């Protein structure tokens, strides 16, 4: 099955509203060149901080760049001070939401069960969740990578139907590669991507496994993207630092292999 690659830019807690408008304008200008690449069929999405989403949506109107949030609350509304819900994200112009990023797990105590509740809530309102998984350095060095990723998948995707999985993206982000400049090798990433696809095939269905997009994230830059994206099981990238620079992000988008 051919899967449309996705290049996603996670801005994390960077940029204010004027800066957001500026970066979106730069990206929008560059997007004119993307279809000119012939076979390129990638989707491009950016994930600014929640407060900047509406400004980003306005700046991107009419351009082929999707918008998503970095997190959401599972309830549609209520007494949850400081939180933002899925229906609110929809009205801000979002189509997607990142869930269970390792920084959310590490600094904000997010658990697989909580991520699962958010994934179900996102799907219920029509937002596509990007569910993040990945092992720490310690877990990799002690040979527990597959075990950890399996636990995160089983917990995070619990109760999702094969129909739900059509709208889900998985991001494999080894924690030791995030923001460190230490990128996983194509072999390391490809191995875990194949493990994830195999797990989805067994736990859900072979069809869901062949259709689901699995992104790699962790120090993806313009100069290593091409090699990673050439692996047939790496369906795109979740890009942090390099997505804050229009030129770098544009070069990563242009690294997607052309489809003949
Ligand atoms: P990085 O972040 O590209 O800066 O390593 C990736 C991510 O956390 O999604």
CSV table of C-alpha atoms and ligand atoms in Angstrom, one decimal:
chain,number,residue,atom,x,y,z
A,1,UNK,CA,0.0,0.0,0.0
A,2,UNK,CA,1.3,3.5,-0.8
A,3,UNK,CA,1.3,5.7,2.2
A,4,UNK,CA,1.3,9.5,1.8
A,5,UNK,CA,4.4,10.8,3.6
A,6,UNK,CA,3.9,13.3,6.4
A,7,UNK,CA,6.4,15.9,7.4
A,8,UNK,CA,5.3,17.4,10.7
A,9,UNK,CA,6.9,20.4,12.4
A,10,UNK,CA,6.6,20.4,16.2
A,11,UNK,CA,7.4,24.0,17.3
A,12,UNK,CA,7.3,23.1,21.0
A,13,UNK,CA,7.2,26.2,23.3
A,14,UNK,CA,8.8,28.5,20.7
A,15,UNK,CA,7.7,31.7,19.0
A,16,UNK,CA,5.2,34.4,19.8
A,17,UNK,CA,2.3,35.4,17.6
A,18,UNK,CA,4.2,37.9,15.3
A,19,UNK,CA,7.0,35.3,14.8
A,20,UNK,CA,4.4,32.6,14.0
A,21,UNK,CA,2.9,34.9,11.3
A,22,UNK,CA,6.3,35.4,9.8
A,23,UNK,CA,7.3,31.8,9.8
A,24,UNK,CA,4.0,30.8,8.3
A,25,UNK,CA,4.3,33.4,5.6
A,26,UNK,CA,7.8,32.1,4.7
A,27,UNK,CA,6.5,28.5,4.6
A,28,UNK,CA,3.5,29.5,2.6
A,29,UNK,CA,5.7,31.1,0.0
A,30,UNK,CA,7.9,28.0,-0.3
A,31,UNK,CA,4.9,25.7,-0.6
A,32,UNK,CA,4.4,27.0,-4.1
A,33,UNK,CA,7.5,25.0,-5.1
A,34,UNK,CA,6.4,21.7,-3.5
A,35,UNK,CA,3.9,20.5,-6.2
A,36,UNK,CA,6.5,21.5,-8.8
A,37,UNK,CA,8.6,18.6,-7.5
A,38,UNK,CA,6.7,16.3,-9.8
A,39,UNK,CA,6.0,13.1,-7.9
A,40,UNK,CA,6.1,14.6,-4.4
A,41,UNK,CA,2.9,13.7,-2.5
A,42,UNK,CA,3.8,14.6,1.0
A,43,UNK,CA,1.5,16.2,3.5
A,44,UNK,CA,3.0,19.0,5.5
A,45,UNK,CA,1.8,20.0,8.9
A,46,UNK,CA,2.9,22.4,11.6
A,47,UNK,CA,2.2,22.3,15.3
A,48,UNK,CA,2.6,25.8,16.9
A,49,UNK,CA,1.8,26.6,20.6
A,50,UNK,CA,-1.9,26.7,21.3
A,51,UNK,CA,-2.0,30.5,21.7
A,52,UNK,CA,-0.6,30.9,18.1
A,53,UNK,CA,-2.9,28.4,16.3
A,54,UNK,CA,-5.5,30.9,15.1
A,55,UNK,CA,-2.8,33.3,13.8
A,56,UNK,CA,-1.2,30.3,12.0
A,57,UNK,CA,-4.5,29.2,10.5
A,58,UNK,CA,-5.1,32.7,9.2
A,59,UNK,CA,-1.6,33.0,7.7
A,60,UNK,CA,-1.9,29.5,6.1
A,61,UNK,CA,-5.3,29.9,4.6
A,62,UNK,CA,-5.3,28.6,1.0
A,63,UNK,CA,-1.9,27.0,1.3
A,64,UNK,CA,-1.2,23.3,1.4
A,65,UNK,CA,0.0,23.2,5.0
A,66,UNK,CA,-2.1,21.5,7.7
A,67,UNK,CA,-2.3,22.7,11.3
A,68,UNK,CA,-2.2,20.7,14.5
A,69,UNK,CA,-1.8,21.2,18.3
A,70,UNK,CA,0.9,19.8,20.6
A,71,UNK,CA,-1.5,18.4,23.2
A,72,UNK,CA,-5.2,18.5,24.2
A,73,UNK,CA,-7.4,17.6,27.1
A,74,UNK,CA,-9.7,14.6,26.8
A,75,UNK,CA,-12.9,16.4,28.0
A,76,UNK,CA,-14.7,18.7,25.5
A,77,UNK,CA,-15.1,21.5,28.2
A,78,UNK,CA,-15.2,21.9,31.9
A,79,UNK,CA,-13.3,23.0,35.0
A,80,UNK,CA,-9.8,22.2,33.9
A,81,UNK,CA,-7.9,25.4,34.3
A,82,UNK,CA,-5.2,25.9,31.8
A,83,UNK,CA,-6.3,23.2,29.4
A,84,UNK,CA,-7.5,23.2,25.8
A,85,UNK,CA,-10.0,20.8,24.4
A,86,UNK,CA,-10.4,19.0,21.0
A,87,UNK,CA,-13.5,21.0,19.9
A,88,UNK,CA,-11.6,24.2,20.7
A,89,UNK,CA,-8.7,23.1,18.6
A,90,UNK,CA,-11.0,22.3,15.7
A,91,UNK,CA,-12.4,25.8,15.8
A,92,UNK,CA,-8.8,27.2,15.9
A,93,UNK,CA,-8.3,25.4,12.5
A,94,UNK,CA,-6.5,22.2,13.6
A,95,UNK,CA,-6.8,18.9,11.8
A,96,UNK,CA,-4.3,17.0,13.9
A,97,UNK,CA,-2.9,16.8,17.4
A,98,UNK,CA,0.3,15.4,18.8
A,99,UNK,CA,-0.3,13.1,21.8
A,100,UNK,CA,2.1,11.5,24.3
A,101,UNK,CA,5.2,13.4,23.2
A,102,UNK,CA,8.1,12.2,25.4
A,103,UNK,CA,8.4,15.7,26.9
A,104,UNK,CA,4.7,15.4,28.0
A,105,UNK,CA,5.4,12.0,29.5
A,106,UNK,CA,8.6,13.2,31.2
A,107,UNK,CA,7.7,16.6,32.5
A,108,UNK,CA,4.0,16.5,32.8
A,109,UNK,CA,3.4,12.9,34.0
A,110,UNK,CA,1.5,11.7,31.0
A,111,UNK,CA,0.7,8.0,31.1
A,112,UNK,CA,-0.3,5.5,28.4
A,113,UNK,CA,-3.8,5.3,29.8
A,114,UNK,CA,-4.2,9.1,29.7
A,115,UNK,CA,-2.8,9.3,26.2
A,116,UNK,CA,-5.3,6.6,25.2
A,117,UNK,CA,-8.2,8.7,26.6
A,118,UNK,CA,-6.9,11.7,24.6
A,119,UNK,CA,-6.6,9.6,21.4
A,120,UNK,CA,-10.2,8.4,21.7
A,121,UNK,CA,-11.4,12.0,22.4
A,122,UNK,CA,-9.4,13.4,19.5
A,123,UNK,CA,-10.9,10.8,17.1
A,124,UNK,CA,-14.4,11.4,18.4
A,125,UNK,CA,-14.2,15.0,17.3
A,126,UNK,CA,-12.4,14.4,14.0
A,127,UNK,CA,-8.9,15.3,15.0
A,128,UNK,CA,-6.1,13.0,13.7
A,129,UNK,CA,-3.8,12.0,16.6
A,130,UNK,CA,-0.1,11.5,16.2
A,131,UNK,CA,0.7,9.1,19.0
A,132,UNK,CA,4.3,9.3,20.1
A,133,UNK,CA,6.3,6.3,21.4
A,134,UNK,CA,10.0,5.8,22.0
A,135,UNK,CA,12.5,4.4,24.5
A,136,UNK,CA,15.0,6.2,26.7
A,137,UNK,CA,18.8,5.6,26.4
A,138,UNK,CA,18.8,3.4,29.4
A,139,UNK,CA,15.9,1.3,28.0
A,140,UNK,CA,17.7,0.9,24.7
A,141,UNK,CA,21.0,0.0,26.3
A,142,UNK,CA,19.4,-2.6,28.4
A,143,UNK,CA,17.8,-4.2,25.3
A,144,UNK,CA,14.2,-3.2,26.2
A,145,UNK,CA,13.4,-1.0,23.2
A,146,UNK,CA,10.7,-3.3,21.7
A,147,UNK,CA,9.2,-4.1,25.1
A,148,UNK,CA,8.8,-0.4,25.9
A,149,UNK,CA,7.4,0.5,22.5
A,150,UNK,CA,5.0,-2.4,22.6
A,151,UNK,CA,3.7,-1.3,26.1
A,152,UNK,CA,3.2,2.3,24.8
A,153,UNK,CA,1.4,1.1,21.7
A,154,UNK,CA,-0.8,-1.4,23.6
A,155,UNK,CA,-1.7,1.3,26.2
A,156,UNK,CA,-2.0,4.2,23.8
A,157,UNK,CA,-4.1,2.5,21.2
A,158,UNK,CA,-6.3,0.5,23.5
A,159,UNK,CA,-9.9,0.2,22.3
A,160,UNK,CA,-9.2,1.8,18.9
A,161,UNK,CA,-10.9,0.1,16.0
A,162,UNK,CA,-9.4,-0.7,12.6
A,163,UNK,CA,-11.6,2.2,11.3
A,164,UNK,CA,-10.1,4.5,13.9
A,165,UNK,CA,-6.6,3.5,12.9
A,166,UNK,CA,-7.1,5.0,9.5
A,167,UNK,CA,-6.9,8.4,11.1
A,168,UNK,CA,-4.0,7.7,13.4
A,169,UNK,CA,-0.3,8.4,12.8
A,170,UNK,CA,2.4,6.9,15.0
A,171,UNK,CA,5.6,8.8,15.7
A,172,UNK,CA,8.6,6.8,16.8
A,173,UNK,CA,10.9,9.2,18.7
A,174,UNK,CA,13.7,7.6,20.7
A,175,UNK,CA,14.1,9.9,23.7
A,176,UNK,CA,17.9,9.9,23.4
A,177,UNK,CA,17.6,11.4,19.9
A,178,UNK,CA,15.3,14.3,20.8
A,179,UNK,CA,17.0,17.7,20.8
A,180,UNK,CA,20.4,16.0,21.2
A,181,UNK,CA,21.7,16.1,17.7
A,182,UNK,CA,22.1,12.3,18.0
A,183,UNK,CA,19.9,10.9,15.2
A,184,UNK,CA,19.0,7.2,15.1
A,185,UNK,CA,20.7,5.4,12.3
A,186,UNK,CA,18.4,4.3,9.4
A,187,UNK,CA,18.9,0.7,10.7
A,188,UNK,CA,17.9,1.6,14.3
A,189,UNK,CA,14.8,3.6,13.2
A,190,UNK,CA,13.8,1.1,10.4
A,191,UNK,CA,14.0,-1.8,12.9
A,192,UNK,CA,11.6,-0.2,15.3
A,193,UNK,CA,9.3,1.0,12.5
A,194,UNK,CA,9.1,-2.6,11.3
A,195,UNK,CA,8.5,-3.8,14.8
A,196,UNK,CA,5.6,-1.3,15.2
A,197,UNK,CA,4.1,-2.3,11.9
A,198,UNK,CA,4.3,-5.9,12.9
A,199,UNK,CA,2.7,-5.3,16.2
A,200,UNK,CA,-0.2,-3.4,14.7
A,201,UNK,CA,-0.6,-6.2,12.2
A,202,UNK,CA,-0.9,-8.8,15.0
A,203,UNK,CA,-2.8,-6.7,17.5
A,204,UNK,CA,-5.2,-4.9,15.1
A,205,UNK,CA,-5.1,-6.1,11.5
A,206,UNK,CA,-2.6,-6.5,8.6
A,207,UNK,CA,-4.5,-4.0,6.6
A,208,UNK,CA,-4.3,-1.4,9.3
A,209,UNK,CA,-0.6,-2.1,9.6
A,210,UNK,CA,0.1,-1.6,6.0
A,211,UNK,CA,-2.0,1.6,5.9
A,212,UNK,CA,-0.8,3.4,9.1
A,213,UNK,CA,1.9,6.1,8.8
A,214,UNK,CA,4.9,5.8,11.1
A,215,UNK,CA,7.0,8.9,11.4
A,216,UNK,CA,10.5,9.1,12.8
A,217,UNK,CA,11.4,11.9,15.1
A,218,UNK,CA,14.6,12.9,16.9
A,219,UNK,CA,17.2,15.3,15.5
A,220,UNK,CA,15.9,15.2,11.9
A,221,UNK,CA,17.7,17.9,9.9
A,222,UNK,CA,18.0,18.8,6.3
A,223,UNK,CA,21.2,16.8,6.0
A,224,UNK,CA,20.0,13.5,7.4
A,225,UNK,CA,16.3,13.5,6.3
A,226,UNK,CA,16.9,12.1,2.8
A,227,UNK,CA,18.6,8.9,4.1
A,228,UNK,CA,15.9,8.3,6.8
A,229,UNK,CA,13.0,9.0,4.4
A,230,UNK,CA,14.4,6.6,1.8
A,231,UNK,CA,13.6,3.6,4.2
A,232,UNK,CA,10.3,2.1,2.9
A,233,UNK,CA,8.9,1.9,6.5
A,234,UNK,CA,9.7,5.5,7.5
A,235,UNK,CA,6.6,7.4,6.3
A,236,UNK,CA,7.7,10.9,7.3
A,237,UNK,CA,9.3,12.8,10.1
A,238,UNK,CA,8.3,14.6,13.2
A,239,UNK,CA,10.7,17.5,13.3
A,240,UNK,CA,11.4,19.7,16.3
A,241,UNK,CA,14.3,22.2,16.2
A,242,UNK,CA,14.7,22.2,12.4
A,243,UNK,CA,11.1,23.1,11.9
A,244,UNK,CA,11.7,26.5,13.4
A,245,UNK,CA,13.7,27.5,10.3
A,246,UNK,CA,11.8,27.9,7.0
A,247,UNK,CA,14.8,26.9,4.9
A,248,UNK,CA,15.7,23.8,6.9
A,249,UNK,CA,12.0,22.7,7.1
A,250,UNK,CA,11.6,23.3,3.3
A,251,UNK,CA,14.8,21.2,2.6
A,252,UNK,CA,13.4,18.4,4.8
A,253,UNK,CA,10.1,18.4,2.8
A,254,UNK,CA,12.1,18.3,-0.4
A,255,UNK,CA,13.9,15.2,0.9
A,256,UNK,CA,10.8,13.1,0.6
A,257,UNK,CA,11.5,10.5,-2.1
A,258,UNK,CA,9.6,11.2,-5.3
A,259,UNK,CA,6.9,8.8,-6.3
A,260,UNK,CA,6.9,7.8,-9.9
B,1,LIG,P1,14.1,17.5,17.6
B,1,LIG,O1,12.7,17.2,18.3
B,1,LIG,O2,13.9,17.4,16.1
B,1,LIG,O3,14.5,18.9,18.0
B,1,LIG,O4,15.1,16.4,18.1
B,1,LIG,C1,11.8,16.2,17.7
B,1,LIG,C2,10.6,16.1,18.6
B,1,LIG,O5,10.7,16.2,19.8
B,1,LIG,O6,9.5,15.9,18.0
